[in-house]
XYZ file of C-alpha atoms in Angstrom:
251
model
C 0.007 0.029 -0.024
C 2.818 2.275 0.892
C 4.439 1.614 -2.471
C 1.251 2.609 -4.260
C 0.850 5.827 -2.364
C 4.530 6.648 -2.994
C 4.029 5.978 -6.743
C 1.006 8.207 -6.826
C 2.885 11.018 -5.078
C 5.745 10.689 -7.576
C 3.407 10.928 -10.483
C 1.717 13.915 -9.061
C 5.065 15.507 -8.533
C 6.058 14.760 -12.085
C 2.815 16.295 -13.340
C 3.467 19.578 -11.565
C 6.965 19.643 -12.974
C 5.741 19.037 -16.455
C 3.038 21.746 -16.041
C 5.715 24.189 -15.028
C 7.901 23.251 -17.921
C 4.984 23.651 -20.361
C 4.640 27.401 -19.476
C 5.809 29.071 -22.673
C 8.367 31.878 -22.898
C 5.484 33.990 -24.143
C 3.252 33.226 -21.057
C 6.208 33.901 -18.717
C 6.933 37.267 -20.352
C 3.289 38.326 -20.148
C 3.334 37.905 -16.398
C 5.534 41.017 -16.210
C 3.298 44.163 -15.985
C 4.975 46.186 -18.692
C 4.999 43.293 -21.175
C 1.491 42.251 -20.418
C 0.379 45.895 -20.960
C 2.415 46.129 -24.271
C 0.588 42.950 -25.606
C -2.813 44.304 -24.599
C -2.115 47.735 -26.183
C -0.150 46.756 -29.230
C -0.834 43.298 -30.428
C -4.011 43.934 -32.362
C -2.429 46.901 -34.120
C 0.631 44.690 -35.045
C -1.802 42.011 -36.463
C -3.470 44.530 -38.679
C -0.116 45.821 -39.962
C 1.054 42.401 -40.787
C -2.165 41.733 -42.653
C -2.016 44.918 -44.626
C 1.513 43.831 -45.756
C 0.485 40.277 -46.607
C 2.470 38.805 -43.682
C 1.510 36.014 -41.361
C 1.441 37.015 -37.586
C 3.299 36.234 -35.446
C 6.569 36.002 -37.346
C 8.461 32.956 -36.363
C 11.793 34.520 -37.446
C 12.910 38.059 -37.182
C 16.155 39.854 -38.207
C 17.135 43.285 -36.809
C 19.144 45.852 -38.740
C 20.254 49.142 -37.284
C 21.913 52.098 -38.956
C 23.666 54.645 -36.773
C 23.985 57.747 -39.070
C 20.542 57.144 -40.590
C 18.914 56.660 -37.104
C 16.958 53.666 -38.308
C 16.181 50.199 -36.948
C 14.496 47.696 -39.285
C 12.579 44.528 -38.477
C 12.586 41.895 -41.158
C 10.382 38.801 -40.838
C 9.756 35.306 -42.222
C 7.902 32.117 -41.111
C 9.955 29.371 -42.586
C 13.694 28.653 -42.437
C 13.733 28.426 -46.310
C 11.806 31.655 -46.765
C 13.548 34.915 -47.694
C 13.106 37.829 -45.255
C 10.626 40.637 -45.889
C 10.713 44.013 -44.384
C 8.045 44.621 -41.734
C 8.807 48.028 -40.440
C 11.426 50.689 -39.913
C 11.624 52.473 -36.591
C 13.203 55.734 -35.862
C 16.133 55.565 -33.433
C 15.804 58.504 -30.999
C 19.316 59.637 -30.572
C 22.973 58.669 -31.306
C 25.791 58.275 -28.851
C 29.459 58.627 -29.910
C 30.491 58.676 -33.517
C 31.048 56.503 -36.562
C 33.189 53.481 -35.851
C 33.018 50.417 -33.695
C 32.990 50.245 -29.930
C 36.426 49.293 -28.588
C 36.542 50.137 -24.828
C 34.472 50.804 -21.802
C 33.363 54.510 -21.514
C 34.020 55.441 -25.208
C 30.279 56.185 -25.627
C 30.328 54.212 -28.886
C 27.382 52.225 -30.270
C 28.882 48.936 -31.375
C 29.129 47.992 -35.114
C 29.143 44.526 -36.365
C 27.090 41.271 -36.203
C 25.342 40.313 -32.959
C 22.311 38.574 -31.583
C 19.822 39.155 -28.807
C 20.949 37.565 -25.638
C 18.807 39.117 -23.038
C 15.064 40.113 -22.572
C 14.590 42.532 -19.759
C 10.961 43.055 -18.923
C 11.839 45.163 -15.823
C 14.350 47.469 -17.597
C 14.920 50.951 -16.159
C 14.485 51.953 -19.822
C 10.955 50.658 -20.067
C 11.753 47.391 -21.975
C 15.094 46.280 -23.321
C 16.707 43.581 -25.539
C 20.279 42.982 -24.861
C 22.796 42.230 -27.663
C 25.953 40.105 -27.198
C 28.568 42.843 -27.228
C 31.492 42.036 -27.015
C 31.227 39.330 -29.617
C 34.143 37.087 -30.750
C 35.600 39.883 -32.973
C 35.239 42.574 -30.326
C 37.046 40.484 -27.770
C 40.022 40.277 -30.060
C 40.046 43.906 -31.258
C 38.852 45.766 -28.090
C 40.455 46.725 -24.886
C 41.342 43.235 -23.362
C 40.565 44.384 -19.885
C 37.636 46.793 -20.306
C 35.889 46.336 -23.639
C 32.578 47.566 -22.144
C 29.245 45.786 -22.236
C 25.545 46.063 -21.309
C 24.464 47.094 -24.854
C 20.741 47.127 -25.332
C 18.022 48.095 -27.694
C 15.620 49.921 -25.277
C 13.061 52.535 -24.609
C 13.091 55.839 -22.844
C 14.675 57.650 -25.838
C 18.094 58.293 -24.276
C 21.327 56.478 -24.468
C 25.032 56.145 -23.778
C 26.240 53.587 -26.302
C 22.983 51.667 -26.861
C 20.187 51.801 -29.506
C 17.323 53.808 -28.014
C 13.635 53.837 -29.224
C 10.583 55.490 -27.976
C 8.580 53.444 -25.394
C 5.816 52.860 -28.090
C 8.418 51.484 -30.588
C 10.276 49.291 -28.089
C 6.972 47.721 -27.115
C 6.391 46.658 -30.733
C 9.988 45.331 -31.164
C 9.906 43.513 -27.908
C 6.600 41.852 -28.750
C 8.046 40.655 -32.114
C 11.104 39.404 -30.497
C 9.125 37.606 -27.691
C 6.939 35.976 -30.263
C 9.953 34.822 -32.394
C 11.728 33.292 -29.349
C 8.482 31.526 -28.258
C 8.258 30.127 -31.750
C 11.709 28.521 -31.321
C 14.086 31.227 -32.732
C 16.846 31.128 -30.082
C 19.237 33.120 -32.329
C 17.733 36.491 -33.261
C 20.431 38.282 -35.384
C 21.151 41.934 -34.996
C 23.358 43.681 -37.523
C 24.574 47.156 -36.673
C 25.970 49.338 -39.487
C 27.497 52.804 -39.299
C 25.299 53.931 -42.217
C 22.829 52.585 -44.679
C 25.161 51.758 -47.427
C 22.411 52.067 -50.127
C 21.968 55.713 -49.111
C 24.398 57.761 -51.276
C 24.465 60.773 -48.943
C 25.271 58.489 -45.983
C 27.875 56.613 -47.926
C 29.546 59.866 -48.955
C 29.575 61.002 -45.299
C 31.219 57.823 -44.351
C 33.873 58.091 -47.119
C 34.728 61.535 -45.816
C 34.820 60.295 -42.243
C 37.170 57.444 -43.300
C 39.813 59.819 -44.423
C 40.203 60.800 -40.749
C 39.865 57.311 -39.443
C 41.756 54.831 -41.550
C 41.560 52.058 -38.943
C 37.825 51.751 -39.470
C 37.889 51.936 -43.299
C 38.717 48.233 -43.822
C 36.280 47.240 -41.115
C 33.508 49.080 -42.857
C 34.338 47.303 -46.093
C 33.720 43.988 -44.416
C 30.344 45.237 -43.022
C 29.305 46.437 -46.444
C 29.872 42.896 -47.914
C 27.244 41.540 -45.429
C 24.925 44.517 -46.129
C 25.156 43.911 -49.954
C 24.600 40.216 -49.633
C 21.447 40.650 -47.624
C 20.183 43.431 -50.004
C 20.622 40.994 -52.954
C 19.280 37.846 -51.497
C 17.185 38.796 -48.437
C 18.985 35.883 -46.706
C 21.576 36.167 -43.963
C 25.181 35.533 -44.894
C 27.322 33.106 -43.082
C 29.719 35.232 -41.018
C 32.902 33.914 -39.356
C 35.660 35.522 -37.438
C 39.356 34.773 -37.998
C 42.211 34.788 -35.395
C 42.790 38.506 -35.936
C 39.145 39.490 -35.273
C 38.291 40.102 -39.010
C 34.786 39.120 -40.226
C 34.977 36.617 -43.079
C 31.950 35.915 -45.411
């Protein structure tokens, strides 16, 4: 009899564990007040915008591109691994910290440039909501200050920054919802590419060319970034990006 009772208790305990495990990332995030409010306020609007553009909501895969000088952040979406990405929306970046060129040390006020992914969802951010990116990445660790490369780089709200990518609270709520939905659908790697300029914008490219005359160290780096930009513009697929032993991006 004792063995039967023990078996029942074990099964009940396993059921509780399984129920806890079945709580989705989406459900967990919605438990936080700011995230829950964002979904209530913004999700229907997002569904309508997707519908108008002939896109299925929610997107199972997203890709984020940000352009420093042009003050834009783009969200590209797709629903199958084999699909090409389609542009959903461009958001205005509120302000820019630092100047053109990659981040190389703590306190330089620079927004990183390069190829990253979202590594943190912060529903209790002091900047409304925030999505962390994995600076320093492998390349940054080789090329940046070995002791103090800096860190804690986020896409966030509150429209102010020192080295991050700031949006309005309304905009970060939309971006956060899209990222939560993608992760909930199984996208653990949400890529974020940060460029100094929109290379397809002639005026921005001319500005960068003039800036490069004063900063030769960044010029070759920007050429590598442009390869990735051009590849995506042509194919609407992400290039395979590696890092060599010197910290150089290889595509």
